[in-house]
């Protein structure tokens, strides 16, 4: 059964973050808050954990559209091909924030994603997940936890999330109520930005 841990977003406890990082390093799955909906993620370098998430989501790992949560833009060159100045300016304006940017992937992508030409990058405006990624030292592969209910779509209450997910994951973080609107997805892998999904992030940043 998963551990349920309370972390305050204003000033996340070092000890609590270290506990989460340890779970991730051991191949565990964690549910955490972002600046949009709650996410499910694992350490990007752990193949078995990636497989587990793909299985939960009912997708083949190599076909999965997971995003990578980075601490800041300095992680970008690890997985993204060199980008032009105008693309970088958009990222600087928007991040941290409620956006997922689709960017051209490079040859350093983990082997599970080698066939992908693009990668979704997130830098959420949420201290809890940013601190986890910083301490972990590499990105967290992330997917949103959708609800089967067509009306609700996303569960916002961490206690209800725990109730539903406690036997599927290793840890659920209570970082307060989540949002019920996903991130705005913008494809910057081509010449012109393409809005894939309008969500919480304002498209005026373009």
PDB file of C-alpha atoms in Angstrom:
ATOM      1  CA  UNK A   1       0.000   0.000   0.000  1.00  0.00           C
ATOM      2  CA  UNK A   2       1.184   3.518  -0.786  1.00  0.00           C
ATOM      3  CA  UNK A   3       2.452   5.948   1.810  1.00  0.00           C
ATOM      4  CA  UNK A   4       0.428   9.177   2.136  1.00  0.00           C
ATOM      5  CA  UNK A   5       2.689  12.132   2.894  1.00  0.00           C
ATOM      6  CA  UNK A   6       1.766  15.777   3.520  1.00  0.00           C
ATOM      7  CA  UNK A   7       4.121  18.404   2.052  1.00  0.00           C
ATOM      8  CA  UNK A   8       3.475  22.150   2.170  1.00  0.00           C
ATOM      9  CA  UNK A   9       4.063  23.871  -1.185  1.00  0.00           C
ATOM     10  CA  UNK A  10       5.192  27.226   0.281  1.00  0.00           C
ATOM     11  CA  UNK A  11       8.178  25.691   2.060  1.00  0.00           C
ATOM     12  CA  UNK A  12       8.586  21.986   1.299  1.00  0.00           C
ATOM     13  CA  UNK A  13      10.313  20.086   4.113  1.00  0.00           C
ATOM     14  CA  UNK A  14      13.793  18.877   3.106  1.00  0.00           C
ATOM     15  CA  UNK A  15      13.269  15.601   4.957  1.00  0.00           C
ATOM     16  CA  UNK A  16       9.922  14.938   3.261  1.00  0.00           C
ATOM     17  CA  UNK A  17      11.388  15.693  -0.188  1.00  0.00           C
ATOM     18  CA  UNK A  18      14.345  13.395   0.532  1.00  0.00           C
ATOM     19  CA  UNK A  19      11.863  10.636   1.406  1.00  0.00           C
ATOM     20  CA  UNK A  20      10.088  11.042  -1.946  1.00  0.00           C
ATOM     21  CA  UNK A  21      13.404  11.081  -3.820  1.00  0.00           C
ATOM     22  CA  UNK A  22      14.398   7.821  -2.145  1.00  0.00           C
ATOM     23  CA  UNK A  23      11.160   6.180  -3.325  1.00  0.00           C
ATOM     24  CA  UNK A  24      11.831   7.379  -6.885  1.00  0.00           C
ATOM     25  CA  UNK A  25      15.458   6.207  -6.776  1.00  0.00           C
ATOM     26  CA  UNK A  26      14.241   2.767  -5.702  1.00  0.00           C
ATOM     27  CA  UNK A  27      11.987   2.538  -8.768  1.00  0.00           C
ATOM     28  CA  UNK A  28       8.805   3.641  -7.015  1.00  0.00           C
ATOM     29  CA  UNK A  29       5.821   5.447  -8.526  1.00  0.00           C
ATOM     30  CA  UNK A  30       4.751   8.723  -6.939  1.00  0.00           C
ATOM     31  CA  UNK A  31       1.662  10.920  -7.306  1.00  0.00           C
ATOM     32  CA  UNK A  32       2.432  14.596  -6.764  1.00  0.00           C
ATOM     33  CA  UNK A  33       0.932  18.065  -7.200  1.00  0.00           C
ATOM     34  CA  UNK A  34       1.852  20.374 -10.081  1.00  0.00           C
ATOM     35  CA  UNK A  35       0.568  23.843 -10.987  1.00  0.00           C
ATOM     36  CA  UNK A  36      -2.261  22.107 -12.866  1.00  0.00           C
ATOM     37  CA  UNK A  37      -3.591  18.603 -12.142  1.00  0.00           C
ATOM     38  CA  UNK A  38      -2.001  15.931  -9.976  1.00  0.00           C
ATOM     39  CA  UNK A  39       0.588  13.866 -11.829  1.00  0.00           C
ATOM     40  CA  UNK A  40       1.888  10.305 -11.699  1.00  0.00           C
ATOM     41  CA  UNK A  41       5.594   9.903 -12.269  1.00  0.00           C
ATOM     42  CA  UNK A  42       8.842   8.027 -11.825  1.00  0.00           C
ATOM     43  CA  UNK A  43      12.583   8.487 -12.258  1.00  0.00           C
ATOM     44  CA  UNK A  44      13.336   8.871 -15.983  1.00  0.00           C
ATOM     45  CA  UNK A  45      16.324   6.524 -15.676  1.00  0.00           C
ATOM     46  CA  UNK A  46      14.372   3.582 -14.239  1.00  0.00           C
ATOM     47  CA  UNK A  47      13.119   1.230 -16.993  1.00  0.00           C
ATOM     48  CA  UNK A  48      10.997  -0.957 -14.721  1.00  0.00           C
ATOM     49  CA  UNK A  49       9.209   2.036 -13.236  1.00  0.00           C
ATOM     50  CA  UNK A  50       8.536   3.408 -16.733  1.00  0.00           C
ATOM     51  CA  UNK A  51       7.042   0.052 -17.732  1.00  0.00           C
ATOM     52  CA  UNK A  52       4.800   0.104 -14.659  1.00  0.00           C
ATOM     53  CA  UNK A  53       3.401   3.542 -15.533  1.00  0.00           C
ATOM     54  CA  UNK A  54       2.780   2.516 -19.146  1.00  0.00           C
ATOM     55  CA  UNK A  55       0.932  -0.571 -17.900  1.00  0.00           C
ATOM     56  CA  UNK A  56      -1.244   1.505 -15.539  1.00  0.00           C
ATOM     57  CA  UNK A  57      -2.065   3.877 -18.398  1.00  0.00           C
ATOM     58  CA  UNK A  58      -2.769   0.946 -20.740  1.00  0.00           C
ATOM     59  CA  UNK A  59      -0.264   2.065 -23.387  1.00  0.00           C
ATOM     60  CA  UNK A  60       2.874   0.615 -24.953  1.00  0.00           C
ATOM     61  CA  UNK A  61       5.872   2.383 -23.429  1.00  0.00           C
ATOM     62  CA  UNK A  62       7.492   3.304 -26.737  1.00  0.00           C
ATOM     63  CA  UNK A  63       4.202   4.858 -27.897  1.00  0.00           C
ATOM     64  CA  UNK A  64       3.418   6.681 -24.640  1.00  0.00           C
ATOM     65  CA  UNK A  65       3.262  10.477 -24.676  1.00  0.00           C
ATOM     66  CA  UNK A  66       4.710  11.114 -21.247  1.00  0.00           C
ATOM     67  CA  UNK A  67       6.182  14.506 -20.470  1.00  0.00           C
ATOM     68  CA  UNK A  68       9.490  15.146 -18.710  1.00  0.00           C
ATOM     69  CA  UNK A  69       9.365  17.389 -15.656  1.00  0.00           C
ATOM     70  CA  UNK A  70      12.581  19.410 -15.427  1.00  0.00           C
ATOM     71  CA  UNK A  71      13.766  21.634 -12.586  1.00  0.00           C
ATOM     72  CA  UNK A  72      14.551  24.496 -14.987  1.00  0.00           C
ATOM     73  CA  UNK A  73      15.654  25.128 -18.551  1.00  0.00           C
ATOM     74  CA  UNK A  74      19.248  24.075 -17.834  1.00  0.00           C
ATOM     75  CA  UNK A  75      18.096  20.414 -18.131  1.00  0.00           C
ATOM     76  CA  UNK A  76      16.870  20.973 -21.669  1.00  0.00           C
ATOM     77  CA  UNK A  77      20.060  20.176 -23.575  1.00  0.00           C
ATOM     78  CA  UNK A  78      20.082  16.710 -21.949  1.00  0.00           C
ATOM     79  CA  UNK A  79      17.151  15.575 -24.087  1.00  0.00           C
ATOM     80  CA  UNK A  80      16.339  18.351 -26.542  1.00  0.00           C
ATOM     81  CA  UNK A  81      18.106  19.265 -29.782  1.00  0.00           C
ATOM     82  CA  UNK A  82      19.503  22.770 -29.971  1.00  0.00           C
ATOM     83  CA  UNK A  83      16.650  25.253 -30.220  1.00  0.00           C
ATOM     84  CA  UNK A  84      16.590  28.679 -31.838  1.00  0.00           C
ATOM     85  CA  UNK A  85      16.459  31.992 -29.981  1.00  0.00           C
ATOM     86  CA  UNK A  86      12.769  32.698 -30.576  1.00  0.00           C
ATOM     87  CA  UNK A  87      11.795  29.248 -29.180  1.00  0.00           C
ATOM     88  CA  UNK A  88      14.013  29.824 -26.153  1.00  0.00           C
ATOM     89  CA  UNK A  89      12.390  33.222 -25.544  1.00  0.00           C
ATOM     90  CA  UNK A  90       8.920  31.622 -25.496  1.00  0.00           C
ATOM     91  CA  UNK A  91      10.141  29.033 -22.966  1.00  0.00           C
ATOM     92  CA  UNK A  92      11.726  31.744 -20.783  1.00  0.00           C
ATOM     93  CA  UNK A  93       8.476  33.733 -20.818  1.00  0.00           C
ATOM     94  CA  UNK A  94       6.258  30.783 -20.004  1.00  0.00           C
ATOM     95  CA  UNK A  95       8.244  28.705 -17.514  1.00  0.00           C
ATOM     96  CA  UNK A  96       7.857  27.830 -14.737  1.00  0.00           C
ATOM     97  CA  UNK A  97       4.171  27.656 -15.598  1.00  0.00           C
ATOM     98  CA  UNK A  98       1.174  25.531 -16.632  1.00  0.00           C
ATOM     99  CA  UNK A  99       2.514  24.541 -20.055  1.00  0.00           C
ATOM    100  CA  UNK A 100       3.807  21.427 -21.803  1.00  0.00           C
ATOM    101  CA  UNK A 101       6.126  22.262 -24.682  1.00  0.00           C
ATOM    102  CA  UNK A 102       6.761  19.732 -27.417  1.00  0.00           C
ATOM    103  CA  UNK A 103      10.355  20.075 -28.566  1.00  0.00           C
ATOM    104  CA  UNK A 104      12.657  18.129 -30.918  1.00  0.00           C
ATOM    105  CA  UNK A 105      14.328  15.266 -29.023  1.00  0.00           C
ATOM    106  CA  UNK A 106      18.027  14.471 -29.295  1.00  0.00           C
ATOM    107  CA  UNK A 107      20.043  11.228 -29.221  1.00  0.00           C
ATOM    108  CA  UNK A 108      20.381  11.204 -25.423  1.00  0.00           C
ATOM    109  CA  UNK A 109      16.760  10.211 -24.815  1.00  0.00           C
ATOM    110  CA  UNK A 110      16.410   7.150 -22.577  1.00  0.00           C
ATOM    111  CA  UNK A 111      16.368   3.948 -24.641  1.00  0.00           C
ATOM    112  CA  UNK A 112      12.617   3.543 -24.083  1.00  0.00           C
ATOM    113  CA  UNK A 113      12.020   6.789 -26.010  1.00  0.00           C
ATOM    114  CA  UNK A 114      14.710   6.425 -28.671  1.00  0.00           C
ATOM    115  CA  UNK A 115      12.163   6.155 -31.491  1.00  0.00           C
ATOM    116  CA  UNK A 116      10.569   9.464 -30.551  1.00  0.00           C
ATOM    117  CA  UNK A 117      11.451  12.539 -32.560  1.00  0.00           C
ATOM    118  CA  UNK A 118       9.879  14.937 -30.065  1.00  0.00           C
ATOM    119  CA  UNK A 119       9.623  15.228 -26.292  1.00  0.00           C
ATOM    120  CA  UNK A 120       7.132  17.040 -24.025  1.00  0.00           C
ATOM    121  CA  UNK A 121       8.839  19.264 -21.452  1.00  0.00           C
ATOM    122  CA  UNK A 122       7.222  20.630 -18.258  1.00  0.00           C
ATOM    123  CA  UNK A 123       8.615  23.041 -15.664  1.00  0.00           C
ATOM    124  CA  UNK A 124       5.593  23.452 -13.363  1.00  0.00           C
ATOM    125  CA  UNK A 125       5.234  26.418 -11.048  1.00  0.00           C
ATOM    126  CA  UNK A 126       5.055  24.199  -7.973  1.00  0.00           C
ATOM    127  CA  UNK A 127       7.800  24.076  -5.343  1.00  0.00           C
ATOM    128  CA  UNK A 128       7.107  20.484  -4.310  1.00  0.00           C
ATOM    129  CA  UNK A 129       7.710  18.787  -7.646  1.00  0.00           C
ATOM    130  CA  UNK A 130      10.510  21.208  -8.621  1.00  0.00           C
ATOM    131  CA  UNK A 131      12.336  20.444  -5.373  1.00  0.00           C
ATOM    132  CA  UNK A 132      11.867  16.685  -5.909  1.00  0.00           C
ATOM    133  CA  UNK A 133      13.363  16.923  -9.411  1.00  0.00           C
ATOM    134  CA  UNK A 134      16.218  19.116  -8.168  1.00  0.00           C
ATOM    135  CA  UNK A 135      17.165  16.654  -5.414  1.00  0.00           C
ATOM    136  CA  UNK A 136      16.707  13.660  -7.707  1.00  0.00           C
ATOM    137  CA  UNK A 137      19.176  15.181 -10.154  1.00  0.00           C
ATOM    138  CA  UNK A 138      17.297  14.258 -13.327  1.00  0.00           C
ATOM    139  CA  UNK A 139      13.795  14.698 -14.766  1.00  0.00           C
ATOM    140  CA  UNK A 140      10.699  12.842 -13.621  1.00  0.00           C
ATOM    141  CA  UNK A 141       8.640  11.199 -16.363  1.00  0.00           C
ATOM    142  CA  UNK A 142       5.100  12.374 -15.823  1.00  0.00           C
ATOM    143  CA  UNK A 143       1.528  11.739 -16.885  1.00  0.00           C
ATOM    144  CA  UNK A 144      -1.673  13.247 -15.505  1.00  0.00           C
ATOM    145  CA  UNK A 145      -4.005  11.076 -13.464  1.00  0.00           C
ATOM    146  CA  UNK A 146      -7.301  11.316 -15.270  1.00  0.00           C
ATOM    147  CA  UNK A 147     -10.557  10.221 -13.729  1.00  0.00           C
ATOM    148  CA  UNK A 148     -12.878   7.730 -15.433  1.00  0.00           C
ATOM    149  CA  UNK A 149     -15.739  10.088 -14.654  1.00  0.00           C
ATOM    150  CA  UNK A 150     -16.488  12.122 -17.792  1.00  0.00           C
ATOM    151  CA  UNK A 151     -17.823  15.002 -15.744  1.00  0.00           C
ATOM    152  CA  UNK A 152     -14.974  15.336 -13.250  1.00  0.00           C
ATOM    153  CA  UNK A 153     -12.114  14.412 -15.596  1.00  0.00           C
ATOM    154  CA  UNK A 154      -9.464  15.190 -12.938  1.00  0.00           C
ATOM    155  CA  UNK A 155      -9.657  14.474  -9.205  1.00  0.00           C
ATOM    156  CA  UNK A 156      -8.480  17.458  -7.152  1.00  0.00           C
ATOM    157  CA  UNK A 157      -8.661  16.075  -3.598  1.00  0.00           C
ATOM    158  CA  UNK A 158      -5.437  14.272  -2.550  1.00  0.00           C
ATOM    159  CA  UNK A 159      -7.326  12.065  -0.068  1.00  0.00           C
ATOM    160  CA  UNK A 160      -9.644  10.796  -2.808  1.00  0.00           C
ATOM    161  CA  UNK A 161      -6.635  10.295  -5.067  1.00  0.00           C
ATOM    162  CA  UNK A 162      -4.979   8.225  -2.337  1.00  0.00           C
ATOM    163  CA  UNK A 163      -8.148   6.156  -1.875  1.00  0.00           C
ATOM    164  CA  UNK A 164      -8.199   5.292  -5.561  1.00  0.00           C
ATOM    165  CA  UNK A 165      -4.471   4.843  -6.229  1.00  0.00           C
ATOM    166  CA  UNK A 166      -3.082   3.444  -2.963  1.00  0.00           C
ATOM    167  CA  UNK A 167      -2.616  -0.088  -4.364  1.00  0.00           C
ATOM    168  CA  UNK A 168      -1.091   1.029  -7.675  1.00  0.00           C
ATOM    169  CA  UNK A 169       1.650   3.423  -6.546  1.00  0.00           C
ATOM    170  CA  UNK A 170       4.230   3.684  -3.761  1.00  0.00           C
ATOM    171  CA  UNK A 171       3.554   7.186  -2.512  1.00  0.00           C
ATOM    172  CA  UNK A 172       0.865   9.871  -2.770  1.00  0.00           C
ATOM    173  CA  UNK A 173       1.823  13.422  -1.818  1.00  0.00           C
ATOM    174  CA  UNK A 174      -0.817  15.655  -0.295  1.00  0.00           C
ATOM    175  CA  UNK A 175       0.236  19.109  -1.490  1.00  0.00           C
ATOM    176  CA  UNK A 176      -3.218  20.643  -1.101  1.00  0.00           C
ATOM    177  CA  UNK A 177      -6.079  20.652  -3.600  1.00  0.00           C
ATOM    178  CA  UNK A 178      -5.043  20.312  -7.233  1.00  0.00           C
ATOM    179  CA  UNK A 179      -6.504  22.063 -10.246  1.00  0.00           C
ATOM    180  CA  UNK A 180      -8.937  20.353 -12.618  1.00  0.00           C
ATOM    181  CA  UNK A 181      -7.600  21.934 -15.797  1.00  0.00           C
ATOM    182  CA  UNK A 182      -4.610  20.383 -17.567  1.00  0.00           C
ATOM    183  CA  UNK A 183      -1.599  22.246 -18.942  1.00  0.00           C
ATOM    184  CA  UNK A 184      -1.677  24.084 -22.250  1.00  0.00           C
ATOM    185  CA  UNK A 185       0.240  21.981 -24.794  1.00  0.00           C
ATOM    186  CA  UNK A 186       2.233  23.894 -27.411  1.00  0.00           C
ATOM    187  CA  UNK A 187       4.225  22.217 -30.158  1.00  0.00           C
ATOM    188  CA  UNK A 188       7.462  24.121 -30.820  1.00  0.00           C
ATOM    189  CA  UNK A 189       9.107  21.368 -32.841  1.00  0.00           C
ATOM    190  CA  UNK A 190       8.164  22.882 -36.223  1.00  0.00           C
ATOM    191  CA  UNK A 191       8.759  26.337 -37.719  1.00  0.00           C
ATOM    192  CA  UNK A 192       5.628  27.867 -36.202  1.00  0.00           C
ATOM    193  CA  UNK A 193       4.154  27.219 -32.725  1.00  0.00           C
ATOM    194  CA  UNK A 194       1.083  24.958 -32.846  1.00  0.00           C
ATOM    195  CA  UNK A 195      -1.430  24.916 -29.985  1.00  0.00           C
ATOM    196  CA  UNK A 196      -2.226  21.239 -29.426  1.00  0.00           C
ATOM    197  CA  UNK A 197      -4.484  21.762 -26.400  1.00  0.00           C
ATOM    198  CA  UNK A 198      -5.641  24.900 -24.674  1.00  0.00           C
ATOM    199  CA  UNK A 199      -5.503  24.379 -20.919  1.00  0.00           C
ATOM    200  CA  UNK A 200      -4.590  26.477 -17.907  1.00  0.00           C
ATOM    201  CA  UNK A 201      -1.685  28.339 -19.532  1.00  0.00           C
ATOM    202  CA  UNK A 202      -2.548  31.551 -21.411  1.00  0.00           C
ATOM    203  CA  UNK A 203      -1.735  31.309 -25.118  1.00  0.00           C
ATOM    204  CA  UNK A 204      -0.902  35.035 -25.202  1.00  0.00           C
ATOM    205  CA  UNK A 205       2.688  34.121 -24.287  1.00  0.00           C
ATOM    206  CA  UNK A 206       3.168  33.330 -27.960  1.00  0.00           C
TER     207      UNK A 206
END
